[in-house]
Amino acid sequence: TKLHDKIANQRKDFLHKTSYGIVQKYDLIAVEDLSVKNMVKNRHLSKSIADAGWGKFVDYLEYKCLKYGKSFVKAPASGTSQTCVCGAHVPKDLSVRVHKCLECGLVADRDVVSAMVILQRAS
């Protein structure tokens, strides 16, 4: 149990330091309003999600934003990876890592485009 406690403390320390750094750097923090409880039901992803501490990380971001007077927004999660910043629907499966919009011509990393969509929804 000492090893488990040590690992848990290291994870918590990492999440605190990382969330603090983000909150100090930005005035608006926007995250997807993900249902982590439902996501851990997926047996292929559950260990990775639990190990990363996604739920705790979002909790830490939220309370630190409140503490330091920053804005924290949970944006609707549906379709963020399937939507372009122009609003077009761009379907792709998880193996496709590059977003290519036929409507506006945007070509970028799919995660960057998803982050831009989340930010749009938060504003």
PDB file of C-alpha atoms in Angstrom:
ATOM      1  CA  THR A   1       0.000   0.000   0.000  1.00  0.00           C
ATOM      2  CA  LYS A   2       2.959   2.354   0.494  1.00  0.00           C
ATOM      3  CA  LEU A   3       3.747   2.093  -3.205  1.00  0.00           C
ATOM      4  CA  HIS A   4       0.127   2.831  -4.145  1.00  0.00           C
ATOM      5  CA  ASP A   5       0.093   5.839  -1.809  1.00  0.00           C
ATOM      6  CA  LYS A   6       3.343   7.125  -3.298  1.00  0.00           C
ATOM      7  CA  ILE A   7       2.006   6.811  -6.853  1.00  0.00           C
ATOM      8  CA  ALA A   8      -1.280   8.486  -5.874  1.00  0.00           C
ATOM      9  CA  ASN A   9       0.606  11.370  -4.267  1.00  0.00           C
ATOM     10  CA  GLN A  10       2.852  11.771  -7.316  1.00  0.00           C
ATOM     11  CA  ARG A  11      -0.197  11.870  -9.594  1.00  0.00           C
ATOM     12  CA  LYS A  12      -1.950  14.402  -7.358  1.00  0.00           C
ATOM     13  CA  ASP A  13       1.197  16.566  -7.213  1.00  0.00           C
ATOM     14  CA  PHE A  14       1.520  16.486 -11.005  1.00  0.00           C
ATOM     15  CA  LEU A  15      -2.146  17.425 -11.494  1.00  0.00           C
ATOM     16  CA  HIS A  16      -1.896  20.300  -9.005  1.00  0.00           C
ATOM     17  CA  LYS A  17       1.276  21.711 -10.560  1.00  0.00           C
ATOM     18  CA  THR A  18       0.009  21.359 -14.114  1.00  0.00           C
ATOM     19  CA  SER A  19      -3.402  22.887 -13.374  1.00  0.00           C
ATOM     20  CA  TYR A  20      -1.749  25.763 -11.465  1.00  0.00           C
ATOM     21  CA  GLY A  21       0.551  26.483 -14.421  1.00  0.00           C
ATOM     22  CA  ILE A  22      -2.348  26.561 -16.863  1.00  0.00           C
ATOM     23  CA  VAL A  23      -4.480  28.800 -14.636  1.00  0.00           C
ATOM     24  CA  GLN A  24      -1.588  31.232 -14.147  1.00  0.00           C
ATOM     25  CA  LYS A  25      -0.960  31.422 -17.907  1.00  0.00           C
ATOM     26  CA  TYR A  26      -4.524  31.858 -19.218  1.00  0.00           C
ATOM     27  CA  ASP A  27      -7.537  33.986 -18.263  1.00  0.00           C
ATOM     28  CA  LEU A  28     -10.076  31.619 -19.847  1.00  0.00           C
ATOM     29  CA  ILE A  29      -9.919  27.858 -19.440  1.00  0.00           C
ATOM     30  CA  ALA A  30     -12.354  25.909 -21.621  1.00  0.00           C
ATOM     31  CA  VAL A  31     -12.759  22.151 -21.356  1.00  0.00           C
ATOM     32  CA  GLU A  32     -15.104  19.619 -22.893  1.00  0.00           C
ATOM     33  CA  ASP A  33     -17.935  18.689 -20.583  1.00  0.00           C
ATOM     34  CA  LEU A  34     -17.032  15.002 -20.696  1.00  0.00           C
ATOM     35  CA  SER A  35     -18.782  12.314 -18.698  1.00  0.00           C
ATOM     36  CA  VAL A  36     -15.666  10.678 -17.262  1.00  0.00           C
ATOM     37  CA  LYS A  37     -17.781   8.210 -15.275  1.00  0.00           C
ATOM     38  CA  ASN A  38     -19.308   6.890 -18.496  1.00  0.00           C
ATOM     39  CA  MET A  39     -15.965   6.899 -20.312  1.00  0.00           C
ATOM     40  CA  VAL A  40     -14.320   4.610 -17.765  1.00  0.00           C
ATOM     41  CA  LYS A  41     -16.986   2.017 -18.561  1.00  0.00           C
ATOM     42  CA  ASN A  42     -15.156   1.444 -21.857  1.00  0.00           C
ATOM     43  CA  ARG A  43     -12.814  -1.407 -20.951  1.00  0.00           C
ATOM     44  CA  HIS A  44     -10.292  -0.356 -23.639  1.00  0.00           C
ATOM     45  CA  LEU A  45      -9.908   3.166 -22.249  1.00  0.00           C
ATOM     46  CA  SER A  46     -10.776   2.869 -18.557  1.00  0.00           C
ATOM     47  CA  LYS A  47      -7.290   2.220 -17.177  1.00  0.00           C
ATOM     48  CA  SER A  48      -5.723   5.049 -19.183  1.00  0.00           C
ATOM     49  CA  ILE A  49      -8.464   7.505 -18.218  1.00  0.00           C
ATOM     50  CA  ALA A  50      -8.312   6.566 -14.547  1.00  0.00           C
ATOM     51  CA  ASP A  51      -4.494   6.646 -14.511  1.00  0.00           C
ATOM     52  CA  ALA A  52      -4.447  10.110 -16.070  1.00  0.00           C
ATOM     53  CA  GLY A  53      -6.877  11.471 -13.479  1.00  0.00           C
ATOM     54  CA  TRP A  54      -9.017  13.401 -15.990  1.00  0.00           C
ATOM     55  CA  GLY A  55     -11.853  14.058 -13.554  1.00  0.00           C
ATOM     56  CA  LYS A  56      -9.532  15.305 -10.816  1.00  0.00           C
ATOM     57  CA  PHE A  57      -7.646  17.491 -13.282  1.00  0.00           C
ATOM     58  CA  VAL A  58     -10.841  19.259 -14.375  1.00  0.00           C
ATOM     59  CA  ASP A  59     -11.853  19.698 -10.712  1.00  0.00           C
ATOM     60  CA  TYR A  60      -8.453  21.251  -9.942  1.00  0.00           C
ATOM     61  CA  LEU A  61      -8.679  23.582 -12.943  1.00  0.00           C
ATOM     62  CA  GLU A  62     -12.158  24.709 -11.935  1.00  0.00           C
ATOM     63  CA  TYR A  63     -11.421  25.505  -8.305  1.00  0.00           C
ATOM     64  CA  LYS A  64      -8.120  27.223  -9.149  1.00  0.00           C
ATOM     65  CA  CYS A  65      -9.864  29.412 -11.737  1.00  0.00           C
ATOM     66  CA  LEU A  66     -12.349  30.428  -9.066  1.00  0.00           C
ATOM     67  CA  LYS A  67      -9.549  31.069  -6.552  1.00  0.00           C
ATOM     68  CA  TYR A  68      -7.498  33.243  -8.937  1.00  0.00           C
ATOM     69  CA  GLY A  69     -10.404  35.052 -10.621  1.00  0.00           C
ATOM     70  CA  LYS A  70     -10.082  33.306 -13.980  1.00  0.00           C
ATOM     71  CA  SER A  71     -12.934  32.127 -16.219  1.00  0.00           C
ATOM     72  CA  PHE A  72     -13.698  28.414 -16.400  1.00  0.00           C
ATOM     73  CA  VAL A  73     -16.182  27.029 -18.930  1.00  0.00           C
ATOM     74  CA  LYS A  74     -17.333  23.502 -19.687  1.00  0.00           C
ATOM     75  CA  ALA A  75     -18.309  23.418 -23.364  1.00  0.00           C
ATOM     76  CA  PRO A  76     -20.669  20.827 -24.843  1.00  0.00           C
ATOM     77  CA  ALA A  77     -18.565  17.854 -25.909  1.00  0.00           C
ATOM     78  CA  SER A  78     -20.677  16.418 -28.687  1.00  0.00           C
ATOM     79  CA  GLY A  79     -18.994  16.441 -32.068  1.00  0.00           C
ATOM     80  CA  THR A  80     -15.977  18.599 -31.238  1.00  0.00           C
ATOM     81  CA  SER A  81     -13.676  16.298 -33.205  1.00  0.00           C
ATOM     82  CA  GLN A  82     -16.140  16.049 -36.105  1.00  0.00           C
ATOM     83  CA  THR A  83     -16.757  19.802 -36.511  1.00  0.00           C
ATOM     84  CA  CYS A  84     -14.699  22.486 -38.252  1.00  0.00           C
ATOM     85  CA  VAL A  85     -14.267  26.004 -36.896  1.00  0.00           C
ATOM     86  CA  CYS A  86     -16.359  27.158 -39.876  1.00  0.00           C
ATOM     87  CA  GLY A  87     -19.225  24.979 -38.579  1.00  0.00           C
ATOM     88  CA  ALA A  88     -19.017  22.289 -41.247  1.00  0.00           C
ATOM     89  CA  HIS A  89     -19.413  18.647 -40.269  1.00  0.00           C
ATOM     90  CA  VAL A  90     -16.137  16.809 -41.021  1.00  0.00           C
ATOM     91  CA  PRO A  91     -16.567  13.132 -40.077  1.00  0.00           C
ATOM     92  CA  LYS A  92     -13.425  11.117 -39.357  1.00  0.00           C
ATOM     93  CA  ASP A  93     -12.538   8.111 -37.228  1.00  0.00           C
ATOM     94  CA  LEU A  94      -9.896   8.130 -34.496  1.00  0.00           C
ATOM     95  CA  SER A  95      -7.151   6.879 -36.796  1.00  0.00           C
ATOM     96  CA  VAL A  96      -7.366  10.071 -38.905  1.00  0.00           C
ATOM     97  CA  ARG A  97      -5.084  12.602 -37.195  1.00  0.00           C
ATOM     98  CA  VAL A  98      -5.380  15.462 -39.705  1.00  0.00           C
ATOM     99  CA  HIS A  99      -8.523  17.580 -40.049  1.00  0.00           C
ATOM    100  CA  LYS A 100      -9.299  18.513 -43.671  1.00  0.00           C
ATOM    101  CA  CYS A 101     -12.371  20.672 -44.223  1.00  0.00           C
ATOM    102  CA  LEU A 102     -13.830  20.650 -47.737  1.00  0.00           C
ATOM    103  CA  GLU A 103     -15.970  23.722 -46.931  1.00  0.00           C
ATOM    104  CA  CYS A 104     -13.316  26.255 -45.857  1.00  0.00           C
ATOM    105  CA  GLY A 105     -10.099  24.416 -46.784  1.00  0.00           C
ATOM    106  CA  LEU A 106      -8.678  24.303 -43.242  1.00  0.00           C
ATOM    107  CA  VAL A 107      -6.012  21.629 -42.829  1.00  0.00           C
ATOM    108  CA  ALA A 108      -4.650  21.162 -39.297  1.00  0.00           C
ATOM    109  CA  ASP A 109      -4.043  18.621 -36.559  1.00  0.00           C
ATOM    110  CA  ARG A 110      -7.428  17.235 -35.473  1.00  0.00           C
ATOM    111  CA  ASP A 111      -6.721  17.953 -31.782  1.00  0.00           C
ATOM    112  CA  VAL A 112      -5.856  21.591 -32.501  1.00  0.00           C
ATOM    113  CA  VAL A 113      -9.094  22.050 -34.469  1.00  0.00           C
ATOM    114  CA  SER A 114     -11.077  20.366 -31.678  1.00  0.00           C
ATOM    115  CA  ALA A 115      -9.518  22.748 -29.157  1.00  0.00           C
ATOM    116  CA  MET A 116     -10.481  25.710 -31.360  1.00  0.00           C
ATOM    117  CA  VAL A 117     -14.085  24.412 -31.572  1.00  0.00           C
ATOM    118  CA  ILE A 118     -14.209  23.998 -27.771  1.00  0.00           C
ATOM    119  CA  LEU A 119     -12.939  27.556 -27.353  1.00  0.00           C
ATOM    120  CA  GLN A 120     -15.603  28.835 -29.786  1.00  0.00           C
ATOM    121  CA  ARG A 121     -18.310  27.047 -27.812  1.00  0.00           C
ATOM    122  CA  ALA A 122     -17.000  28.513 -24.568  1.00  0.00           C
ATOM    123  CA  SER A 123     -17.028  32.101 -25.797  1.00  0.00           C
TER     124      SER A 123
END
